[in-house]
Amino acid sequence: AFSQDIDHILETQSALAVDLGGTNLRVAIVSMRGKIMKKYCKPNPKTYESRIQLILSMCEDALQDAVRLNCRILGVGVSTGGRVNPQEGVILHSTKLIQEWSSVDLRTPLSDTLHLPVWLDNDGNCAALAERKFGHGQGVENFVAIITGTGIGGGIVHHHELVHGSTFCAGELGHIMVSLDGPECTCGSRGCVEAYASGVALQREAKRLHDEDLLSLEGVELKKVEAVSAVHLISAARQGNTNAQAVLKTASTALGVAVVNILHMMNPSLVILSGVLASYYQSPIQDIISQRALVSSQSIKVVTSDLEEPALLGAASMVLDYSTRRTY
Amino acid sequence: AFSQDIDHILETQSALAVDLGGTNLRVAIVSMRGKIMKKYCKPNPKTYESRIQLILSMCEDALQDAVRLNCRILGVGVSTGGRVNPQEGVILHSTKLIQEWSSVDLRTPLSDTLHLPVWLDNDGNCAALAERKFGHGQGVENFVAIITGTGIGGGIVHHHELVHGSTFCAGELGHIMVSLDGPECTCGSRGCVEAYASGVALQREAKRLHDEDLLSLEGVELKKVEAVSAVHLISAARQGNTNAQAVLKTASTALGVAVVNILHMMNPSLVILSGVLASYYQSPIQDIISQRALVSSQSIKVVTSDLEEPALLGAASMVLDYSTRRTY
Ligand SMILES: [Ca+2]
Ligand SMILES: [Ca+2]
Ligand SMILES: [Zn+2]
Ligand SMILES: [Zn+2]
């Protein structure tokens, strides 16, 4: 009977998870075991006011559904792009991917309206938290999570805890520079790994090849340049297109060199890749490590994540870990 | 009388510090207050056997002098090039700068012969420990020490403790790559910051310019190419030699980009530079930070060390901290 009670509590204790990305605003009800009970998705509004309003209304809808689903919501966890002060619940600074999203106190309006405790951190750090609680990072003392999607983000776990740094700017893995010059980055610098290997960077190169009529694809007719994406680049490379192969080689090398830089700085035992390009990059990263890492850090493992929603699960894990610990 | 006793204990409690570099083997008696009471220096032998013998005989001489100097030696601290497992007291792997110095248990022969506890770590980590105990790092929660000499090393302090990583390969700051290709490095990779900005790298470029008759220096006649060094390069640049200026610009940019990479990964509040090139590099690094670092990590301070002997003081600090704590 006791173990049944525990099971029941574990099944009903849940979190609201919010994920604020460059494109979408998503909310989910996540159980203690990491099951996504229900998920909501809308385009992320372009202004601060309408964004806050939409977060609140989506959360209120989810809270009503949670009652019907027999989920007891312990709090709200938010994953967002940009630099975050998780102690104050403030978004310090965002790049242009999310507009009107710098110096924003997100905790106060959410907790005032929803009457729930609110935690937040950036998307990369949330991906790492998700791995620590539900993924390959469980029980691993030192690991790094890298998420390659539209941009590149990540989080560093050292002695089982996230590294936030002195001004909450640690783990900004997309802005590790792998070139003294290199392509321009959204952050204002050049040569960042994000400007070489992110989905946006690959799309930029794919469009360039398409413009120059160098991205021919068997059985595919690309009329509109807008439709060209990283997927076409990868397909073309697999069909033997040497231009596409060269672009992907540079992107993979850039990401591999960034990973080796992480090894030489933090020396984790595990690197976990997530995002749409994770499976593509895994093997080239391993190659670059064997070519360019110090002997003492060759033993590192590079794996791809098994989690379908790292940002949402990581956002939920802040609620599930902290509210049951009763400390913050 | 009590405070006098404490003063007396602090003055007599001391450490033997050993520094194993590519050129020299040095031993020092270091007081609890960080004063170097006596220092010994010999060329570092090329073989394992003669190196161990020389360390032991220099330490035995120092122990005799310590008695005369009224210094009570609590233990031996060793700073060495290469990757070190400080828990086991083993040098895991060294580059060719120090030969026959991989998979070496240094603790056992030293403690067996000298009958003292022995601590060791690599030179970069010792530089960081020296700053933590005696330098600008005192009381600073998160900082990074970078030492630019023949090579480039460093150590990362996070939550007041050194970061060693999963295979003792953390803080290998000289092997942060800032280029996908770039000059060859002693580690076997290319584009490491050490291959751009170390003393050896600058000397390589100075010799190249000298060979091509491009390193003219007012009032200096350089006959032998062996005598050409980083110092000449810096002098030539100050006299307006554009070739020398270009080389130093690239070196400074490389080191600045490596520092920004550290900021984006660990986000320390302070970067401490030491070594012969520290004062030269301080201002260009600050420039690169303002040009290329994320807004949230612009507040970082870059300072040059006040310590004359970071490696020896760091080696001593392991003895002075651990033997008085009575834990390891
Ligand atoms: Ca992050
Ligand atoms: Ca180090
Ligand atoms: Zn960037
Ligand atoms: Zn190297």
XYZ file of C-alpha atoms and ligand atoms in Angstrom:
660
model
C 0.000 0.000 0.000
C 2.834 2.349 0.880
C 4.635 1.815 -2.448
C 1.319 2.341 -4.224
C 0.935 5.665 -2.427
C 4.401 6.700 -3.527
C 3.606 5.677 -7.076
C 0.440 7.708 -6.952
C 2.230 10.799 -5.633
C 4.922 10.451 -8.305
C 2.239 10.227 -10.955
C 0.248 13.223 -9.797
C 3.100 15.630 -8.903
C 3.702 17.615 -12.056
C 5.167 20.805 -13.464
C 4.103 23.371 -16.009
C 6.944 23.782 -18.476
C 7.227 26.799 -20.771
C 9.642 26.960 -23.709
C 10.262 30.340 -25.343
C 12.079 29.928 -28.641
C 12.783 32.125 -31.652
C 9.698 30.751 -33.423
C 7.314 29.147 -30.955
C 5.960 29.526 -27.472
C 5.206 26.126 -25.992
C 3.688 24.990 -22.725
C 3.483 21.440 -21.383
C 2.268 19.531 -18.372
C 5.135 17.255 -17.329
C 4.858 14.494 -14.748
C 7.467 13.685 -12.070
C 8.598 10.758 -14.231
C 9.242 13.006 -17.228
C 6.132 12.117 -19.175
C 4.637 14.951 -21.226
C 0.923 14.723 -20.353
C -0.224 17.524 -22.652
C 1.482 20.024 -24.904
C 0.442 23.420 -26.319
C 2.143 25.399 -29.078
C 1.627 28.904 -30.533
C 3.820 31.318 -32.480
C 5.975 33.374 -30.079
C 4.628 36.988 -30.236
C 7.029 39.753 -31.285
C 6.347 42.168 -28.407
C 6.873 41.925 -24.663
C 3.253 42.700 -23.746
C 1.584 40.185 -26.047
C 4.183 37.543 -25.170
C 3.508 37.849 -21.417
C -0.250 37.780 -22.068
C 0.031 34.650 -24.182
C 2.252 32.854 -21.633
C -0.312 33.607 -18.918
C -3.325 32.501 -20.931
C -1.639 29.289 -22.136
C -0.577 28.492 -18.558
C -4.093 29.135 -17.266
C -5.532 26.782 -19.889
C -2.963 24.162 -18.961
C -3.771 24.498 -15.251
C -7.423 23.744 -15.992
C -6.487 20.719 -18.089
C -4.131 19.569 -15.310
C -7.064 19.221 -12.919
C -8.899 16.977 -15.393
C -5.700 14.959 -15.959
C -5.279 14.521 -12.188
C -1.907 16.313 -12.282
C -0.976 18.366 -9.198
C 1.060 21.314 -10.529
C 3.925 22.202 -8.151
C 5.202 25.202 -10.073
C 6.187 26.707 -13.398
C 9.548 26.152 -15.084
C 10.569 28.347 -18.010
C 13.204 27.706 -20.652
C 14.050 30.730 -22.772
C 16.639 31.927 -25.247
C 19.087 34.541 -23.925
C 21.081 35.047 -20.753
C 19.086 34.389 -17.586
C 19.614 35.168 -13.910
C 17.813 32.157 -12.418
C 18.125 33.454 -8.861
C 16.207 36.644 -9.626
C 14.001 35.104 -12.307
C 15.124 37.709 -14.832
C 16.066 37.512 -18.517
C 19.181 39.696 -18.696
C 19.755 39.866 -22.414
C 18.490 38.211 -25.587
C 19.797 38.289 -29.131
C 17.479 39.424 -31.913
C 16.002 35.908 -32.193
C 13.535 36.977 -29.466
C 12.688 40.685 -29.535
C 11.884 42.910 -26.521
C 13.313 40.265 -24.233
C 16.181 41.946 -22.357
C 16.062 43.046 -18.683
C 12.728 41.270 -18.258
C 11.527 40.121 -14.834
C 9.520 37.075 -15.819
C 9.046 35.573 -12.360
C 6.945 38.376 -10.873
C 4.085 38.516 -13.427
C 3.905 34.719 -13.665
C 3.914 34.004 -9.930
C 1.547 36.920 -9.181
C -1.025 35.736 -11.695
C -0.657 31.964 -11.445
C 0.030 31.803 -7.677
C 2.791 29.264 -8.207
C 6.544 29.335 -7.683
C 8.436 30.095 -10.907
C 11.909 28.964 -11.997
C 13.696 29.916 -15.185
C 16.935 29.305 -17.020
C 18.115 29.472 -20.621
C 17.354 26.778 -23.178
C 20.859 25.341 -23.242
C 21.018 25.025 -19.483
C 17.541 23.469 -19.477
C 18.729 20.882 -22.003
C 21.515 19.949 -19.575
C 19.076 19.782 -16.636
C 16.813 17.502 -18.685
C 19.720 15.119 -19.325
C 20.679 15.157 -15.646
C 17.185 14.207 -14.482
C 15.804 12.087 -17.318
C 18.580 11.372 -19.834
C 22.154 10.173 -20.321
C 23.408 12.604 -17.689
C 21.742 10.794 -14.780
C 24.364 10.246 -12.071
C 27.191 11.633 -14.241
C 29.382 14.038 -12.241
C 30.761 16.122 -15.141
C 29.026 16.377 -18.494
C 28.157 18.891 -21.180
C 24.932 19.097 -23.191
C 24.990 20.743 -26.621
C 21.786 21.498 -28.467
C 22.018 22.235 -32.182
C 18.853 23.611 -33.683
C 18.223 27.033 -35.209
C 21.097 28.211 -33.003
C 23.540 26.328 -30.794
C 23.180 26.301 -27.026
C 24.358 24.201 -24.169
C 24.912 23.696 -20.494
C 27.830 22.527 -18.372
C 27.299 20.248 -15.374
C 30.237 20.172 -12.940
C 30.064 18.131 -9.719
C 26.411 17.363 -10.608
C 25.482 21.082 -10.712
C 24.986 23.567 -13.555
C 27.776 26.086 -14.026
C 26.193 29.558 -14.201
C 29.293 31.707 -13.777
C 29.730 35.110 -12.210
C 27.264 36.961 -14.477
C 25.128 34.003 -15.663
C 26.976 33.830 -18.945
C 28.623 30.405 -18.525
C 27.780 27.613 -20.950
C 27.256 29.980 -23.884
C 28.602 27.199 -26.067
C 27.232 28.576 -29.345
C 29.561 31.549 -28.986
C 32.787 29.607 -28.641
C 34.876 31.051 -31.455
C 36.786 28.637 -33.668
C 38.275 31.225 -35.996
C 40.041 34.565 -35.634
C 37.754 35.893 -38.354
C 35.095 33.587 -39.869
C 31.411 34.245 -40.596
C 29.439 36.911 -38.722
C 27.387 35.783 -35.742
C 24.086 37.144 -34.373
C 25.979 38.083 -31.184
C 28.053 40.696 -33.019
C 31.278 38.692 -33.094
C 32.644 36.478 -35.873
C 33.758 32.880 -36.107
C 31.409 31.576 -33.391
C 30.581 27.884 -33.793
C 26.902 28.883 -34.120
C 27.773 30.875 -37.267
C 29.297 27.717 -38.800
C 27.219 24.788 -37.621
C 23.715 25.866 -36.523
C 20.617 25.203 -38.606
C 20.538 28.879 -39.617
C 24.204 28.782 -40.688
C 23.681 25.646 -42.785
C 20.581 27.194 -44.344
C 22.572 30.324 -45.211
C 25.159 28.173 -47.006
C 22.477 26.059 -48.696
C 20.824 29.208 -50.067
C 24.172 30.482 -51.284
C 24.812 27.234 -53.178
C 21.258 27.278 -54.532
C 21.717 30.862 -55.767
C 24.863 29.806 -57.598
C 23.019 26.789 -59.053
C 25.337 24.414 -57.196
C 22.763 22.604 -55.072
C 21.268 20.143 -57.563
C 19.277 17.393 -55.898
C 18.110 14.228 -57.641
C 14.327 13.966 -57.661
C 13.848 17.333 -55.949
C 13.018 20.571 -57.606
C 13.704 23.622 -55.457
C 11.966 26.607 -56.950
C 11.827 28.905 -53.999
C 15.061 29.789 -52.248
C 13.119 30.180 -48.962
C 12.417 26.459 -48.955
C 16.110 25.527 -49.036
C 17.353 24.196 -45.702
C 20.029 22.178 -43.922
C 18.123 19.015 -44.851
C 18.692 19.672 -48.569
C 22.355 20.310 -47.906
C 22.714 16.960 -46.129
C 20.785 15.129 -48.880
C 22.900 16.732 -51.606
C 26.108 15.784 -49.770
C 24.904 12.164 -49.489
C 24.231 12.190 -53.254
C 27.861 13.183 -53.838
C 27.531 16.966 -54.272
C 31.074 18.107 -53.443
C 29.996 21.696 -52.696
C 27.518 20.521 -50.096
C 30.102 18.091 -48.719
C 32.631 20.914 -48.315
C 30.129 23.099 -46.420
C 29.225 20.246 -44.069
C 32.886 19.342 -43.566
C 33.625 22.900 -42.407
C 30.540 22.956 -40.162
C 31.429 19.597 -38.577
C 35.039 20.620 -38.072
C 33.919 23.853 -36.410
C 31.611 21.989 -34.026
C 34.288 19.342 -33.363
C 36.883 22.001 -32.557
C 34.415 23.724 -30.218
C 33.825 20.406 -28.441
C 37.597 19.825 -28.090
C 37.847 23.333 -26.598
C 35.223 22.314 -24.049
C 37.205 19.150 -23.246
C 40.413 21.135 -22.754
C 38.658 23.570 -20.450
C 36.211 21.477 -18.408
C 37.203 17.898 -19.265
C 33.776 16.306 -18.818
C 33.414 12.525 -19.118
C 30.415 12.803 -21.437
C 29.118 15.087 -24.193
C 25.402 14.775 -24.988
C 24.158 16.124 -28.316
C 20.516 17.024 -28.876
C 18.500 18.895 -31.487
C 17.701 18.079 -35.090
C 21.326 17.915 -36.232
C 22.617 15.787 -33.324
C 22.714 12.441 -35.107
C 24.373 14.017 -38.136
C 27.176 15.600 -36.101
C 27.951 12.779 -33.662
C 30.437 10.843 -35.766
C 32.392 13.827 -37.199
C 32.768 15.232 -33.670
C 34.223 11.921 -32.507
C 36.653 12.045 -35.472
C 37.830 15.566 -34.610
C 38.352 14.520 -30.990
C 40.589 11.626 -32.042
C 42.520 13.945 -34.365
C 42.872 17.037 -32.205
C 42.240 16.393 -28.492
C 45.010 15.811 -25.957
C 45.752 12.150 -25.202
C 44.379 12.567 -21.673
C 40.954 13.592 -22.944
C 40.519 10.993 -25.677
C 38.402 8.750 -23.434
C 35.411 11.108 -23.590
C 32.112 9.687 -24.850
C 29.890 11.578 -27.316
C 26.272 10.416 -27.394
C 23.017 11.691 -28.848
C 20.132 12.457 -26.551
C 17.168 10.098 -26.193
C 14.922 12.917 -24.992
C 12.316 14.283 -27.360
C 11.832 17.591 -25.584
C 15.001 18.589 -23.720
C 14.014 22.251 -23.182
C 10.548 21.418 -21.797
C 11.839 18.532 -19.673
C 14.657 20.663 -18.286
C 12.247 23.482 -17.464
C 10.033 20.944 -15.682
C 12.997 19.461 -13.806
C 13.683 22.771 -12.033
C 10.174 22.626 -10.595
C 10.273 18.922 -9.789
C 13.739 19.050 -8.168
C 13.506 22.312 -6.270
C 9.928 22.146 -5.058
C 10.421 18.679 -3.593
C 13.771 19.717 -2.011
C 12.035 22.754 -0.519
C 15.163 24.857 -0.942
C 16.312 27.155 -3.657
C 52.034 36.611 23.908
C 49.431 34.486 22.163
C 49.528 36.551 18.955
C 53.308 36.395 19.081
C 53.098 32.582 19.234
C 50.825 32.551 16.202
C 53.198 34.846 14.346
C 56.057 32.560 15.232
C 54.220 29.453 14.002
C 53.252 31.218 10.775
C 56.853 32.204 10.227
C 58.332 28.773 10.855
C 55.738 26.597 9.065
C 57.039 26.207 5.529
C 56.905 24.125 2.385
C 59.425 22.767 -0.049
C 58.300 23.790 -3.528
C 59.590 22.076 -6.669
C 59.054 23.486 -10.176
C 59.773 21.204 -13.133
C 59.853 23.178 -16.367
C 61.070 22.558 -19.896
C 64.422 24.186 -19.090
C 65.007 24.283 -15.354
C 64.410 22.315 -12.206
C 63.898 24.636 -9.267
C 63.400 24.097 -5.565
C 62.451 26.687 -2.962
C 61.730 26.985 0.722
C 58.466 28.944 1.005
C 57.044 30.304 4.250
C 53.373 30.210 5.281
C 53.160 33.889 4.322
C 54.390 33.216 0.781
C 57.919 34.458 1.276
C 60.591 32.579 -0.685
C 63.281 31.961 1.945
C 65.778 30.282 -0.369
C 65.771 29.196 -4.007
C 67.804 26.608 -5.950
C 67.993 26.216 -9.729
C 69.614 23.620 -12.042
C 69.008 22.557 -15.637
C 66.210 19.960 -15.788
C 67.901 16.622 -16.745
C 66.731 14.868 -19.919
C 66.149 11.397 -18.427
C 63.755 10.102 -15.800
C 66.480 8.574 -13.579
C 68.762 11.595 -13.390
C 65.763 13.923 -12.942
C 64.474 11.994 -9.921
C 67.990 11.854 -8.468
C 68.441 15.595 -8.867
C 65.047 16.404 -7.327
C 65.919 14.265 -4.309
C 69.387 15.735 -3.809
C 68.165 19.317 -4.228
C 65.333 18.683 -1.746
C 67.775 17.113 0.748
C 70.036 20.159 0.501
C 67.044 22.438 0.979
C 65.889 20.467 4.042
C 69.287 21.009 5.667
C 69.189 24.721 4.889
C 65.636 24.880 6.268
C 66.866 23.804 9.696
C 69.418 26.634 9.716
C 66.730 29.089 8.514
C 64.406 27.939 11.334
C 61.792 26.785 8.779
C 59.698 23.767 9.742
C 58.998 21.932 6.465
C 55.456 20.484 6.423
C 55.703 18.738 3.063
C 56.724 18.918 -0.571
C 54.648 20.556 -3.317
C 55.540 19.938 -6.944
C 54.558 21.963 -10.014
C 55.294 20.238 -13.314
C 54.512 20.521 -16.985
C 52.082 17.926 -18.333
C 48.805 16.387 -17.199
C 48.819 15.392 -13.529
C 46.601 13.203 -11.362
C 47.007 15.050 -8.052
C 45.095 12.437 -6.092
C 47.506 9.645 -7.028
C 50.553 11.907 -7.270
C 51.197 10.757 -10.836
C 52.243 12.610 -13.989
C 49.973 11.112 -16.636
C 51.384 12.592 -19.796
C 53.866 15.257 -20.839
C 54.561 16.839 -24.198
C 58.100 16.709 -25.586
C 59.067 19.801 -23.553
C 59.895 17.400 -20.697
C 61.126 13.993 -21.888
C 60.566 10.625 -20.149
C 57.853 12.221 -18.038
C 54.657 10.275 -18.815
C 53.034 7.715 -16.465
C 55.431 8.726 -13.696
C 54.573 8.144 -10.031
C 56.405 11.065 -8.455
C 54.870 10.893 -4.991
C 56.234 7.480 -3.969
C 59.985 8.070 -4.502
C 59.808 11.553 -2.971
C 57.804 10.631 0.115
C 59.806 7.398 0.642
C 63.127 9.210 0.590
C 62.229 12.538 2.173
C 59.692 11.179 4.709
C 57.320 14.022 3.992
C 53.844 14.212 2.432
C 53.962 15.114 -1.274
C 51.424 17.022 -3.383
C 51.635 17.738 -7.085
C 49.746 19.449 -9.862
C 50.578 20.971 -13.224
C 52.203 24.379 -13.608
C 49.066 26.129 -14.847
C 46.977 24.833 -11.968
C 49.738 25.799 -9.525
C 49.708 29.340 -10.940
C 45.988 29.501 -10.148
C 46.537 28.105 -6.632
C 49.231 30.737 -6.044
C 46.795 33.502 -6.996
C 44.112 32.019 -4.750
C 46.373 31.957 -1.696
C 48.727 34.910 -2.219
C 47.568 36.948 -5.234
C 44.622 38.661 -6.905
C 42.515 35.490 -6.583
C 42.213 35.721 -2.791
C 38.545 35.382 -1.882
C 37.405 35.400 -5.527
C 34.823 32.656 -6.166
C 35.375 32.187 -9.917
C 38.594 33.165 -11.660
C 40.996 31.927 -14.298
C 44.790 32.191 -14.246
C 46.681 32.181 -17.544
C 50.445 31.888 -17.631
C 52.211 32.831 -20.849
C 55.860 31.817 -20.942
C 57.592 29.315 -23.211
C 54.159 27.697 -23.523
C 50.722 28.745 -22.301
C 49.104 27.133 -19.283
C 46.408 27.959 -16.845
C 44.017 26.924 -14.160
C 40.309 27.437 -13.559
C 38.955 28.157 -10.075
C 35.212 27.561 -9.713
C 33.470 28.011 -6.355
C 36.935 28.629 -4.825
C 38.244 25.213 -5.992
C 40.424 24.129 -8.934
C 38.580 22.405 -11.765
C 40.445 19.168 -12.559
C 37.858 17.459 -14.741
C 37.106 13.786 -15.216
C 40.594 12.787 -16.445
C 42.635 15.666 -14.986
C 42.694 17.434 -18.325
C 40.671 20.544 -17.410
C 42.286 23.965 -17.612
C 44.502 23.026 -20.552
C 44.118 26.595 -21.696
C 47.127 26.567 -24.057
C 45.313 24.040 -26.219
C 42.150 26.031 -26.786
C 41.964 26.179 -30.581
C 41.176 29.524 -32.181
C 41.400 28.364 -35.773
C 40.121 25.432 -37.815
C 43.622 25.099 -39.261
C 46.367 27.495 -38.084
C 49.959 26.753 -37.013
C 51.022 23.320 -35.745
C 51.115 22.832 -31.971
C 53.402 20.614 -29.863
C 50.286 18.662 -28.811
C 49.774 17.336 -32.357
C 46.817 19.582 -33.200
C 46.784 22.904 -35.045
C 45.509 26.372 -34.254
C 45.981 26.107 -30.476
C 46.444 29.492 -28.798
C 49.864 28.283 -27.596
C 50.966 27.934 -31.234
C 50.049 31.605 -31.837
C 50.861 33.476 -28.644
C 53.428 31.605 -26.505
C 57.062 32.684 -26.205
C 58.082 29.813 -28.488
C 55.482 30.813 -31.103
C 56.601 34.453 -31.097
C 60.246 33.344 -31.332
C 59.355 31.145 -34.326
C 57.796 34.147 -36.083
C 60.674 36.448 -35.086
C 63.157 33.984 -36.627
C 61.074 33.761 -39.769
C 61.074 37.562 -40.145
C 64.813 37.670 -39.387
C 65.491 35.022 -42.058
C 63.596 37.118 -44.578
C 65.529 40.235 -43.457
C 62.310 41.860 -42.237
C 63.233 42.286 -38.563
C 65.468 45.358 -38.667
C 66.010 46.885 -35.244
C 67.501 50.343 -34.656
C 70.723 50.143 -32.679
C 70.653 46.334 -32.519
C 72.609 44.010 -34.734
C 71.270 40.460 -34.699
C 73.879 38.186 -36.215
C 72.789 34.822 -34.913
C 69.236 33.680 -35.603
C 69.308 31.705 -32.308
C 69.428 34.960 -30.365
C 66.199 36.282 -31.889
C 63.291 36.218 -29.448
C 59.871 37.593 -28.616
C 61.569 40.590 -27.015
C 63.041 41.653 -30.367
C 59.675 41.249 -32.007
C 58.042 43.535 -29.436
C 60.862 46.124 -29.755
C 60.629 46.082 -33.547
C 56.858 46.561 -33.394
C 57.290 49.533 -31.047
C 59.770 51.038 -33.547
C 57.096 50.828 -36.238
C 58.049 47.566 -37.994
C 54.757 46.618 -39.643
C 55.742 42.951 -40.063
C 56.396 42.622 -36.353
C 53.186 44.523 -35.607
C 51.187 42.119 -37.778
C 52.632 39.063 -36.013
C 51.851 40.511 -32.574
C 48.359 41.549 -33.685
C 47.593 37.957 -34.694
C 49.093 36.593 -31.463
C 47.123 39.044 -29.309
C 43.899 38.353 -31.205
C 44.425 34.617 -30.746
C 44.947 35.000 -26.992
C 42.009 37.425 -26.739
C 39.705 35.021 -28.589
C 40.834 32.177 -26.303
C 40.027 34.335 -23.271
C 36.574 35.170 -24.672
C 36.022 31.426 -25.162
C 36.850 30.933 -21.482
C 34.368 33.689 -20.562
C 31.619 32.086 -22.655
C 32.243 28.709 -21.071
C 33.041 29.430 -17.397
C 32.196 33.133 -17.041
C 34.702 33.951 -14.285
C 34.700 37.432 -12.720
C 38.463 37.783 -13.047
C 41.247 36.734 -15.435
C 44.775 36.899 -14.004
C 47.696 36.933 -16.440
C 51.180 35.929 -15.388
C 54.461 35.089 -17.112
C 56.886 37.267 -19.072
C 54.336 38.326 -21.701
C 51.506 39.160 -19.263
C 51.916 42.934 -19.228
C 52.232 42.997 -23.022
C 48.999 41.054 -23.579
C 46.756 42.676 -20.947
C 45.474 45.610 -22.983
C 44.896 43.772 -26.322
C 42.954 41.065 -24.452
C 40.706 43.723 -22.915
C 40.161 45.164 -26.424
C 39.168 41.788 -27.870
C 36.746 41.258 -24.971
C 35.017 44.571 -25.677
C 34.826 43.718 -29.388
C 33.829 40.061 -29.255
C 32.402 39.004 -25.887
C 28.684 38.790 -25.150
C 27.221 41.849 -23.406
C 26.654 39.829 -20.228
C 30.353 38.998 -19.874
C 31.775 42.443 -20.613
C 32.180 43.261 -16.915
C 35.089 40.843 -16.489
C 38.373 42.242 -15.161
C 41.747 41.306 -16.686
C 44.726 41.936 -14.410
C 48.404 41.006 -14.389
C 49.790 38.997 -11.516
C 51.848 40.601 -8.755
C 53.498 37.281 -7.894
C 57.081 36.739 -8.941
C 57.007 32.959 -8.749
C 53.464 31.657 -9.376
C 54.491 28.029 -10.011
C 56.641 27.762 -6.843
C 54.100 29.616 -4.694
C 51.264 27.456 -5.998
C 53.239 24.282 -5.336
C 53.904 25.535 -1.806
C 50.252 26.442 -1.282
C 49.168 22.810 -1.703
C 51.406 21.892 1.242
C 50.457 24.895 3.348
C 46.699 24.510 2.750
C 46.359 20.752 2.893
C 48.756 19.962 5.707
C 47.141 22.501 8.019
C 43.637 21.319 7.053
C 44.719 17.737 7.742
C 42.526 16.433 4.965
C 43.224 15.657 1.341
Ca 23.836 27.821 -21.546
Ca 45.963 23.533 -16.134
Zn 28.376 34.497 -31.478
Zn 47.949 22.308 -28.738
